[in-house]
Amino acid sequence: MYTDKVMEHFTNPRNVGEITDPSGVGEVGNPTCGDIMKIFLKVEDNIIKDIKFKTFGCGAAIATSSMVTEMAKGKTLDEAEQISNKAVAEMLDGLPPQKMHCSNLAADALKKAIEDYKKKQAV
Amino acid sequence: MRRVYFDHSATTPVHPAVAEEMYRYVNKTFGNPSSVHFFGREARKAVEEAREKVARAIGSRPEEVIFTSGGTESDLMAIKGVAYANCNKGNHIITSSVEHHAVLDNCKALEKEGFAVTVLPVDADGMVSPDSVAAAITDKTILITIMHANNEVGTIQPIHEIGRLAREKGILFHTDAVQSFGKIPVNVDELLVDFVSISGHKIYGPKGIGALYIRKGVRWLPISLGGGQERKRRPGTENVPGIAALGKAAEIAMETMADEAARLTLLRDRIIKEVMENYSNVRLNGHPTKRLPNHVNFAFEFIEGEALLLSLDLQGVAASSGSACTSGSLEPSHVLLAMGIPPEIAHGSLRITLGKDNNEEDVSYFLEVLPAIIDRLRAMSPLYHK
Amino acid sequence: MRRVYFDHSATTPVHPAVAEEMYRYVNKTFGNPSSVHFFGREARKAVEEAREKVARAIGSRPEEVIFTSGGTESDLMAIKGVAYANCNKGNHIITSSVEHHAVLDNCKALEKEGFAVTVLPVDADGMVSPDSVAAAITDKTILITIMHANNEVGTIQPIHEIGRLAREKGILFHTDAVQSFGKIPVNVDELLVDFVSISGHKIYGPKGIGALYIRKGVRWLPISLGGGQERKRRPGTENVPGIAALGKAAEIAMETMADEAARLTLLRDRIIKEVMENYSNVRLNGHPTKRLPNHVNFAFEFIEGEALLLSLDLQGVAASSGSACTSGSLEPSHVLLAMGIPPEIAHGSLRITLGKDNNEEDVSYFLEVLPAIIDRLRAMSPLYHK
Ligand SMILES: Cc1ncc(COP(=O)(O)O)c(C=O)c1O
Ligand SMILES: Cc1ncc(COP(=O)(O)O)c(C=O)c1O
Ligand code: FES
Ligand code: FES
């Protein structure tokens, strides 16, 4: 069902955990299947220095969380914001059709975390 | 890697003696039972012998058993067959909220066609109360369809009590015994049922074969049309190897049922005891005692079922879950929801269903690999706080 | 005793390579394709590979093929599925008088439900004329269902021509290719069909498995309800060994079809030639040339079919007949009657259908034992006067 890449990220997910005192936090719930994902950012000089996630969800949800954190780490906020659901799925060599919605979780959570950071900066 | 198959409610391996019986009718005795010649007569004999074996296993007469392509078709035939045959008498059907989709979806389809369907609730253990059945019966009720044992949580329903109600009122009564048959006694006269669905691949027989018991003299119409096979009740060239195999599987199940039930109950109870003792935030789904001897279902809070299954699979343990993410339907199990389990907890359900090749070592192995998996997934979960 | 199996239209022996494929999924890879674990994934792979093989054999896309329990179910699903899905567009169905009961009986059932059914006549060779189809089409016509090759007389229908008519008018077109598939090319785009029924046990595959081709994008509704299998188009746990076997059988059929057709045509034509030359009052039923390569059907006047079959059987030759006495229905074959053959002659029909293990010696043996049988039965017949 899942590609080796998905299974690899599911088995050894990168960047699991929380950041104490994060620069930004994004949380999304998937209304269709009820899963939840949380992303924590540490931003310095507009660059994502550190990123962590916590996910309650299926294999695809965990793998996409892991992948999106890996993709975002070290990028500028503008670059990170460009990461699309599709790009995450592609980096995992694809997801089964019925699991495409899980990849939305990851990219959306990242965007929300960046938004949260920007909002905090604006104040 | 050690492989432990703990998913016998999904399907079972074929018993070697059943496979052998099947091969005979694949390799040698390949005739069409409708043919008058030698090859045909041999095949006919196999079909009728298998019918006797299945009949013996459920305490019916052979001519009350017809062969189908599986539990799903048996359910369809029973439900629609009764509905269409009795629609001049009434239009009301009673079922429960924990039935298999093969029952529920046909009831829903009939509802669209103008039948009225009462879907009875269950209690927290997944049990239908006979009182609720009694209260639902109207003078328009033509069919009650309540499963014998639930596939997801293992709860065994009070079929005999419901059967008594049905019989008093002269209402036809179908039970889906796909999960119970071969594990606990299924006797049509003790259960007081008029229709029983069974399926081969749940009792160490092959996939694609099942049977439907139809009590002699009841009002029922065939759904499948075509040739004259199964006395026009289920046309199509008979699946002779499948039928012979189902007969053999039923025979073996009857011989081994009592001992296996005792043996598996011990394994089951060991799993239940150790898991309930060693984890916090876990519950046993289904009735604590009125459950199938081989059946365990837990809900691990803060964990999603598919992730749990994949993790177990990586350790060689095959199990299943009622989580939305595994079902493709994006909704957690309707059974767990009907039992009042909140969706986020239903999500973390784990079904362990034991079978003939499982032993103490399998259980030990499972209990050994489980903690690290639960810890890892909980540590990853945004819902979990130690 | 020498045993000669000449009843391949009734059913075929399972090809050893097909049996082997089947055993793999009975003995080893027994998982449920819906399961997420190792055992399930292996089974899923087998199902999807088989789907590709069947699709390749009929020139379709894999997702247009769904697996059923046999030809009878495929016919039911096609016909009722189109009727119910399109009843707001029209209520008229066109079929022919020589269809298999699996088609005719469903059409008749739909007639009772308010559909209008035109049953087209055939000519003396059992052929449906495209002109009669064209003449029958109305603006209410939603389905044409005409078989590809007839099971009793072997006549091959002008499916491509009928398909052209159907497509011009935007009418869905189903063909029952149970008898033709594996013997002559069945390509969904060349035949211009939207639905095709096939069955495993007619092509050296097992009984209890079949497939239905459903052209992408057509309006159709599932008949069977329950789980999500076959993308909800045919629920129920997949018959994995049967499906894998059907895939293998289709693959082998494609590889061997051309050579086998040529080889069996020679045997067939030898039988036709010798019988027609050596007997009086015998006729060949079905089209003289547009017939299946393995298919012969004679009417021996003054003789009753069952008596003929029993006599042949006593000599080890397994054949069949369209006679009432063998069919259990007490009416001579509706196919022969539709072709204008008088009932008393239809009674004496003998169907010889050849297969992969038949050879010249089988034919010689049959031609050797036949004369004494015919003579004996004719001598016994009050209708016969030398
Ligand atoms: C309770 C119940 N009913 C019906 C079915 C359907 O049986 P089958 O898979 O043989 O169609 C199943 C199993 O899938 C089941 O568990
Ligand atoms: C033309 C035709 N259609 C349908 C069927 C039914 O197929 P099955 O026996 O697989 O149900 C048969 C064979 O019996 C047949 O010859
Ligand atoms: S998170 Fe539920 S299906 Fe992936
Ligand atoms: S003469 Fe006996 S059934 Fe026809």
PDB file of C-alpha atoms in Angstrom, chain A residues 1, chain B residues 1-8 10-14 207 309-310 312-320 353 357-358 362 365, chain C residues 24-47 237-238 240-241:
ATOM      1  CA  MET A   1       0.000   0.000   0.000  1.00  0.00           C
TER       2      MET A   1
ATOM      3  CA  MET B   1      11.022 -12.449  11.215  1.00  0.00           C
ATOM      4  CA  ARG B   2       8.472 -14.203  13.344  1.00  0.00           C
ATOM      5  CA  ARG B   3       5.017 -13.850  11.790  1.00  0.00           C
ATOM      6  CA  VAL B   4       2.000 -13.986  14.031  1.00  0.00           C
ATOM      7  CA  TYR B   5      -1.407 -13.977  12.399  1.00  0.00           C
ATOM      8  CA  PHE B   6      -3.941 -12.448  14.778  1.00  0.00           C
ATOM      9  CA  ASP B   7      -6.612 -11.504  12.263  1.00  0.00           C
ATOM     10  CA  HIS B   8      -8.844 -14.567  12.054  1.00  0.00           C
ATOM     11  CA  ALA B  10     -10.868 -10.974   8.745  1.00  0.00           C
ATOM     12  CA  THR B  11     -10.051 -14.334   7.215  1.00  0.00           C
ATOM     13  CA  THR B  12      -8.466 -17.644   8.138  1.00  0.00           C
ATOM     14  CA  PRO B  13      -5.848 -19.837   6.514  1.00  0.00           C
ATOM     15  CA  VAL B  14      -7.342 -22.880   4.814  1.00  0.00           C
ATOM     16  CA  LYS B 207     -12.969 -17.530   0.192  1.00  0.00           C
ATOM     17  CA  LEU B 309      -1.311  -1.852  12.855  1.00  0.00           C
ATOM     18  CA  LEU B 310       1.594  -0.784  10.686  1.00  0.00           C
ATOM     19  CA  LEU B 312       2.721  -4.290  14.693  1.00  0.00           C
ATOM     20  CA  ASP B 313       3.069  -5.431  11.102  1.00  0.00           C
ATOM     21  CA  LEU B 314       6.690  -4.281  11.082  1.00  0.00           C
ATOM     22  CA  GLN B 315       7.175  -6.694  13.985  1.00  0.00           C
ATOM     23  CA  GLY B 316       5.366  -9.459  12.094  1.00  0.00           C
ATOM     24  CA  VAL B 317       2.075  -9.245  13.957  1.00  0.00           C
ATOM     25  CA  ALA B 318      -1.028  -9.072  11.750  1.00  0.00           C
ATOM     26  CA  ALA B 319      -4.061  -7.529  13.432  1.00  0.00           C
ATOM     27  CA  SER B 320      -6.833  -5.118  12.541  1.00  0.00           C
ATOM     28  CA  THR B 353      -8.603 -12.473  16.744  1.00  0.00           C
ATOM     29  CA  ASP B 357      -2.321 -22.079  14.753  1.00  0.00           C
ATOM     30  CA  ASN B 358      -1.829 -19.537  17.540  1.00  0.00           C
ATOM     31  CA  ASP B 362       2.499 -16.011  19.827  1.00  0.00           C
ATOM     32  CA  TYR B 365       5.667 -12.347  21.463  1.00  0.00           C
TER      33      TYR B 365
ATOM     34  CA  ARG C  24      -0.702 -20.629  -3.835  1.00  0.00           C
ATOM     35  CA  TYR C  25      -3.548 -18.487  -2.571  1.00  0.00           C
ATOM     36  CA  VAL C  26      -5.198 -21.322  -0.734  1.00  0.00           C
ATOM     37  CA  ASN C  27      -2.100 -22.653   0.959  1.00  0.00           C
ATOM     38  CA  LYS C  28       0.214 -19.747   1.502  1.00  0.00           C
ATOM     39  CA  THR C  29      -1.096 -16.325   0.691  1.00  0.00           C
ATOM     40  CA  PHE C  30      -4.397 -16.559   2.453  1.00  0.00           C
ATOM     41  CA  GLY C  31      -4.808 -12.946   3.621  1.00  0.00           C
ATOM     42  CA  ASN C  32      -7.829 -10.721   3.190  1.00  0.00           C
ATOM     43  CA  PRO C  33      -7.000  -8.079   0.558  1.00  0.00           C
ATOM     44  CA  SER C  34      -8.655  -5.408   2.705  1.00  0.00           C
ATOM     45  CA  SER C  35      -6.203  -5.945   5.568  1.00  0.00           C
ATOM     46  CA  VAL C  36      -3.378  -3.442   5.896  1.00  0.00           C
ATOM     47  CA  HIS C  37      -0.831  -5.991   7.111  1.00  0.00           C
ATOM     48  CA  PHE C  38       1.604  -8.214   5.231  1.00  0.00           C
ATOM     49  CA  PHE C  39      -0.881 -11.030   4.606  1.00  0.00           C
ATOM     50  CA  GLY C  40      -3.450  -8.570   3.287  1.00  0.00           C
ATOM     51  CA  ARG C  41      -1.055  -6.738   1.012  1.00  0.00           C
ATOM     52  CA  GLU C  42       0.106  -9.975  -0.616  1.00  0.00           C
ATOM     53  CA  ALA C  43      -3.499 -10.908  -1.321  1.00  0.00           C
ATOM     54  CA  ARG C  44      -4.286  -7.442  -2.674  1.00  0.00           C
ATOM     55  CA  LYS C  45      -1.372  -7.761  -5.057  1.00  0.00           C
ATOM     56  CA  ALA C  46      -2.696 -11.070  -6.353  1.00  0.00           C
ATOM     57  CA  VAL C  47      -6.112  -9.576  -6.988  1.00  0.00           C
ATOM     58  CA  THR C 237     -14.376 -10.661   0.761  1.00  0.00           C
ATOM     59  CA  GLU C 238     -12.631 -11.263  -2.539  1.00  0.00           C
ATOM     60  CA  VAL C 240      -8.524 -14.461  -3.926  1.00  0.00           C
ATOM     61  CA  PRO C 241      -7.611 -17.991  -5.098  1.00  0.00           C
TER      62      PRO C 241
END
